[in-house]
Structure formats: C-alpha cells, structure tokens
Amino acid sequence: MKKIEAIIRPEKITETIKGLKSIGVTGFTVSQIVGRGKQKDTQGVYRGKNYQVTLHPKVKLEIVLSDHMVEPTVTKIIEMAQTGEDGDGKIYVYPIYEAYNIRTGTPDLSIDDLVNRKG
C-alpha cells in the first residue's frame, strides 16, 4: 500500500475529485492549507492598506491505495490539476507499512488483500 499526498490549487479540487472517481478512487481526505513554493507573492488590500501575500491557499489530498493504483492516480491528479503555472503543487508518494481500524482495534487488510478476496 502507498499514501499519496497531493498539494494542489483550491480551484482545481472539484475537477480533480471527479477525475479520481472516474478511475475508481473514492476514498481520500481533503484539507485546506497554506504554503510557499515557487509561486510569486501577491499584493492584497485590507481596509485600505496594502499587504503582501507570501503564503498561498492550497488544498491537500491524502489517498491510501494499492501499489498498482499509484501510477494511474498520480497521472490523473496531474492531468486534472495542472495549469502549467508556478504554484500548481506537488505530489508525494509514501509507503504504508500498517493500518489499523480504530473501531475494532484490529489491523486492516491491505486493499490488495481485499481485492483478491472478492475476485
């Protein structure tokens, strides 16, 4: 199993989720975050005063899935979230060694095990 963390532009979240659902990825966590990368600072005005925005709003998607779903998921996120401009975001992939069900306190089977049991 792997965990994918994708940090994308907030305006791309709806179409990215639709794209993920189209390839069968339906379980994920979404968080609103702020961050800093290569995207340029912007100017804002609040109550008549100018200020510089150095942290930009982003959305973080966290997805845990089977190893065989990593490549199509990463490809779909890039396809749906990419604008070609600085600030499009990043995707990170991490190994998942164990998962536990909080309700039962038992180890969860990997998604691959569940697929193989049904097949």
PDB file of C-alpha atoms in Angstrom:
ATOM      1  CA  MET A   1       0.000   0.000   0.000  1.00  0.00           C
ATOM      2  CA  LYS A   2       1.048   3.593  -0.627  1.00  0.00           C
ATOM      3  CA  LYS A   3      -0.049   7.018   0.549  1.00  0.00           C
ATOM      4  CA  ILE A   4      -0.274   9.830  -1.971  1.00  0.00           C
ATOM      5  CA  GLU A   5      -0.231  13.425  -0.759  1.00  0.00           C
ATOM      6  CA  ALA A   6      -1.115  15.922  -3.456  1.00  0.00           C
ATOM      7  CA  ILE A   7      -0.971  19.657  -2.820  1.00  0.00           C
ATOM      8  CA  ILE A   8      -2.966  21.474  -5.495  1.00  0.00           C
ATOM      9  CA  ARG A   9      -4.686  24.768  -6.254  1.00  0.00           C
ATOM     10  CA  PRO A  10      -8.079  25.140  -4.499  1.00  0.00           C
ATOM     11  CA  GLU A  11      -9.844  25.930  -7.774  1.00  0.00           C
ATOM     12  CA  LYS A  12      -8.773  22.520  -9.138  1.00  0.00           C
ATOM     13  CA  ILE A  13     -10.181  20.358  -6.337  1.00  0.00           C
ATOM     14  CA  THR A  14     -13.628  19.694  -7.835  1.00  0.00           C
ATOM     15  CA  GLU A  15     -12.365  18.512 -11.210  1.00  0.00           C
ATOM     16  CA  THR A  16      -9.546  16.542  -9.570  1.00  0.00           C
ATOM     17  CA  ILE A  17     -12.047  14.662  -7.379  1.00  0.00           C
ATOM     18  CA  LYS A  18     -14.225  13.940 -10.430  1.00  0.00           C
ATOM     19  CA  GLY A  19     -11.148  12.616 -12.243  1.00  0.00           C
ATOM     20  CA  LEU A  20     -10.201  10.395  -9.301  1.00  0.00           C
ATOM     21  CA  LYS A  21     -13.716   8.973  -9.095  1.00  0.00           C
ATOM     22  CA  SER A  22     -13.580   8.204 -12.827  1.00  0.00           C
ATOM     23  CA  ILE A  23     -10.671   5.798 -12.214  1.00  0.00           C
ATOM     24  CA  GLY A  24     -12.272   4.235  -9.130  1.00  0.00           C
ATOM     25  CA  VAL A  25     -10.526   6.220  -6.379  1.00  0.00           C
ATOM     26  CA  THR A  26     -13.315   7.181  -3.983  1.00  0.00           C
ATOM     27  CA  GLY A  27     -11.650   7.335  -0.560  1.00  0.00           C
ATOM     28  CA  PHE A  28      -9.498  10.338   0.343  1.00  0.00           C
ATOM     29  CA  THR A  29      -9.056  13.152   2.832  1.00  0.00           C
ATOM     30  CA  VAL A  30      -9.100  16.815   1.806  1.00  0.00           C
ATOM     31  CA  SER A  31      -7.552  19.605   3.915  1.00  0.00           C
ATOM     32  CA  GLN A  32      -7.329  23.337   3.315  1.00  0.00           C
ATOM     33  CA  ILE A  33      -3.756  24.501   3.857  1.00  0.00           C
ATOM     34  CA  VAL A  34      -1.429  27.404   3.072  1.00  0.00           C
ATOM     35  CA  GLY A  35       2.086  27.097   1.787  1.00  0.00           C
ATOM     36  CA  ARG A  36       5.021  28.504  -0.050  1.00  0.00           C
ATOM     37  CA  GLY A  37       6.841  27.313  -3.151  1.00  0.00           C
ATOM     38  CA  LYS A  38       7.945  28.959  -6.388  1.00  0.00           C
ATOM     39  CA  GLN A  39       4.665  30.842  -6.776  1.00  0.00           C
ATOM     40  CA  LYS A  40       5.239  34.604  -6.651  1.00  0.00           C
ATOM     41  CA  ASP A  41       3.978  36.790  -3.828  1.00  0.00           C
ATOM     42  CA  THR A  42       0.798  38.733  -4.500  1.00  0.00           C
ATOM     43  CA  GLN A  43      -0.496  42.054  -3.218  1.00  0.00           C
ATOM     44  CA  GLY A  44      -3.703  42.362  -1.240  1.00  0.00           C
ATOM     45  CA  VAL A  45      -5.710  45.237   0.175  1.00  0.00           C
ATOM     46  CA  TYR A  46      -7.420  45.043   3.551  1.00  0.00           C
ATOM     47  CA  ARG A  47      -9.297  48.063   4.931  1.00  0.00           C
ATOM     48  CA  GLY A  48      -7.446  50.348   2.574  1.00  0.00           C
ATOM     49  CA  LYS A  49      -3.976  49.058   3.460  1.00  0.00           C
ATOM     50  CA  ASN A  50      -1.751  47.112   1.068  1.00  0.00           C
ATOM     51  CA  TYR A  51      -0.176  43.879   2.256  1.00  0.00           C
ATOM     52  CA  GLN A  52       1.929  41.163   0.677  1.00  0.00           C
ATOM     53  CA  VAL A  53       0.630  37.586   0.494  1.00  0.00           C
ATOM     54  CA  THR A  54       3.573  35.201   0.933  1.00  0.00           C
ATOM     55  CA  LEU A  55       1.620  32.066   1.883  1.00  0.00           C
ATOM     56  CA  HIS A  56      -0.842  30.858  -0.726  1.00  0.00           C
ATOM     57  CA  PRO A  57      -4.034  28.867  -0.130  1.00  0.00           C
ATOM     58  CA  LYS A  58      -3.774  25.257  -1.287  1.00  0.00           C
ATOM     59  CA  VAL A  59      -5.678  22.007  -0.878  1.00  0.00           C
ATOM     60  CA  LYS A  60      -4.035  18.775   0.269  1.00  0.00           C
ATOM     61  CA  LEU A  61      -5.445  15.440  -0.892  1.00  0.00           C
ATOM     62  CA  GLU A  62      -4.372  12.348   1.048  1.00  0.00           C
ATOM     63  CA  ILE A  63      -5.098   8.972  -0.522  1.00  0.00           C
ATOM     64  CA  VAL A  64      -4.100   5.476   0.641  1.00  0.00           C
ATOM     65  CA  LEU A  65      -4.368   2.811  -2.033  1.00  0.00           C
ATOM     66  CA  SER A  66      -2.903  -0.337  -3.544  1.00  0.00           C
ATOM     67  CA  ASP A  67       0.502  -0.181  -5.205  1.00  0.00           C
ATOM     68  CA  HIS A  68      -0.984  -0.910  -8.645  1.00  0.00           C
ATOM     69  CA  MET A  69      -3.217   2.196  -8.393  1.00  0.00           C
ATOM     70  CA  VAL A  70      -0.376   4.661  -7.679  1.00  0.00           C
ATOM     71  CA  GLU A  71       0.666   5.387 -11.287  1.00  0.00           C
ATOM     72  CA  PRO A  72      -2.880   5.916 -12.660  1.00  0.00           C
ATOM     73  CA  THR A  73      -3.785   8.046  -9.633  1.00  0.00           C
ATOM     74  CA  VAL A  74      -0.708  10.275  -9.939  1.00  0.00           C
ATOM     75  CA  THR A  75      -1.299  10.597 -13.687  1.00  0.00           C
ATOM     76  CA  LYS A  76      -4.954  11.574 -13.144  1.00  0.00           C
ATOM     77  CA  ILE A  77      -4.095  14.168 -10.469  1.00  0.00           C
ATOM     78  CA  ILE A  78      -1.524  15.769 -12.787  1.00  0.00           C
ATOM     79  CA  GLU A  79      -3.987  15.726 -15.702  1.00  0.00           C
ATOM     80  CA  MET A  80      -6.770  17.365 -13.687  1.00  0.00           C
ATOM     81  CA  ALA A  81      -4.779  19.825 -11.532  1.00  0.00           C
ATOM     82  CA  GLN A  82      -2.099  21.082 -13.923  1.00  0.00           C
ATOM     83  CA  THR A  83      -2.266  24.660 -15.251  1.00  0.00           C
ATOM     84  CA  GLY A  84       1.375  24.973 -16.344  1.00  0.00           C
ATOM     85  CA  GLU A  85       1.960  27.910 -13.999  1.00  0.00           C
ATOM     86  CA  ASP A  86       4.105  28.172 -10.865  1.00  0.00           C
ATOM     87  CA  GLY A  87       2.053  27.119  -7.857  1.00  0.00           C
ATOM     88  CA  ASP A  88       0.386  24.046  -9.393  1.00  0.00           C
ATOM     89  CA  GLY A  89       1.618  21.978  -6.440  1.00  0.00           C
ATOM     90  CA  LYS A  90       3.435  18.757  -5.632  1.00  0.00           C
ATOM     91  CA  ILE A  91       2.689  15.059  -5.301  1.00  0.00           C
ATOM     92  CA  TYR A  92       4.450  12.860  -2.743  1.00  0.00           C
ATOM     93  CA  VAL A  93       4.230   9.060  -2.502  1.00  0.00           C
ATOM     94  CA  TYR A  94       4.995   7.230   0.756  1.00  0.00           C
ATOM     95  CA  PRO A  95       4.995   3.544   1.701  1.00  0.00           C
ATOM     96  CA  ILE A  96       2.350   2.402   4.185  1.00  0.00           C
ATOM     97  CA  TYR A  97       3.516  -0.455   6.383  1.00  0.00           C
ATOM     98  CA  GLU A  98       0.466  -0.943   8.571  1.00  0.00           C
ATOM     99  CA  ALA A  99      -3.070   0.344   9.015  1.00  0.00           C
ATOM    100  CA  TYR A 100      -5.483  -0.239  11.886  1.00  0.00           C
ATOM    101  CA  ASN A 101      -9.226   0.022  12.211  1.00  0.00           C
ATOM    102  CA  ILE A 102      -9.941   2.298  15.185  1.00  0.00           C
ATOM    103  CA  ARG A 103     -13.426   0.854  15.800  1.00  0.00           C
ATOM    104  CA  THR A 104     -12.232  -2.741  16.085  1.00  0.00           C
ATOM    105  CA  GLY A 105      -8.598  -2.143  17.055  1.00  0.00           C
ATOM    106  CA  THR A 106      -7.509  -4.753  14.539  1.00  0.00           C
ATOM    107  CA  PRO A 107      -5.031  -4.432  11.680  1.00  0.00           C
ATOM    108  CA  ASP A 108      -6.712  -3.603   8.376  1.00  0.00           C
ATOM    109  CA  LEU A 109      -6.040  -5.841   5.429  1.00  0.00           C
ATOM    110  CA  SER A 110      -4.274  -4.163   2.546  1.00  0.00           C
ATOM    111  CA  ILE A 111      -6.512  -3.066  -0.282  1.00  0.00           C
ATOM    112  CA  ASP A 112      -4.821  -5.710  -2.458  1.00  0.00           C
ATOM    113  CA  ASP A 113      -5.923  -8.420   0.000  1.00  0.00           C
ATOM    114  CA  LEU A 114      -9.495  -7.177  -0.135  1.00  0.00           C
ATOM    115  CA  VAL A 115      -9.493  -7.150  -3.946  1.00  0.00           C
ATOM    116  CA  ASN A 116      -8.041 -10.677  -4.072  1.00  0.00           C
ATOM    117  CA  ARG A 117     -10.665 -11.975  -1.613  1.00  0.00           C
ATOM    118  CA  LYS A 118     -13.526 -10.643  -3.763  1.00  0.00           C
ATOM    119  CA  GLY A 119     -12.008 -11.930  -7.013  1.00  0.00           C
TER     120      GLY A 119
END
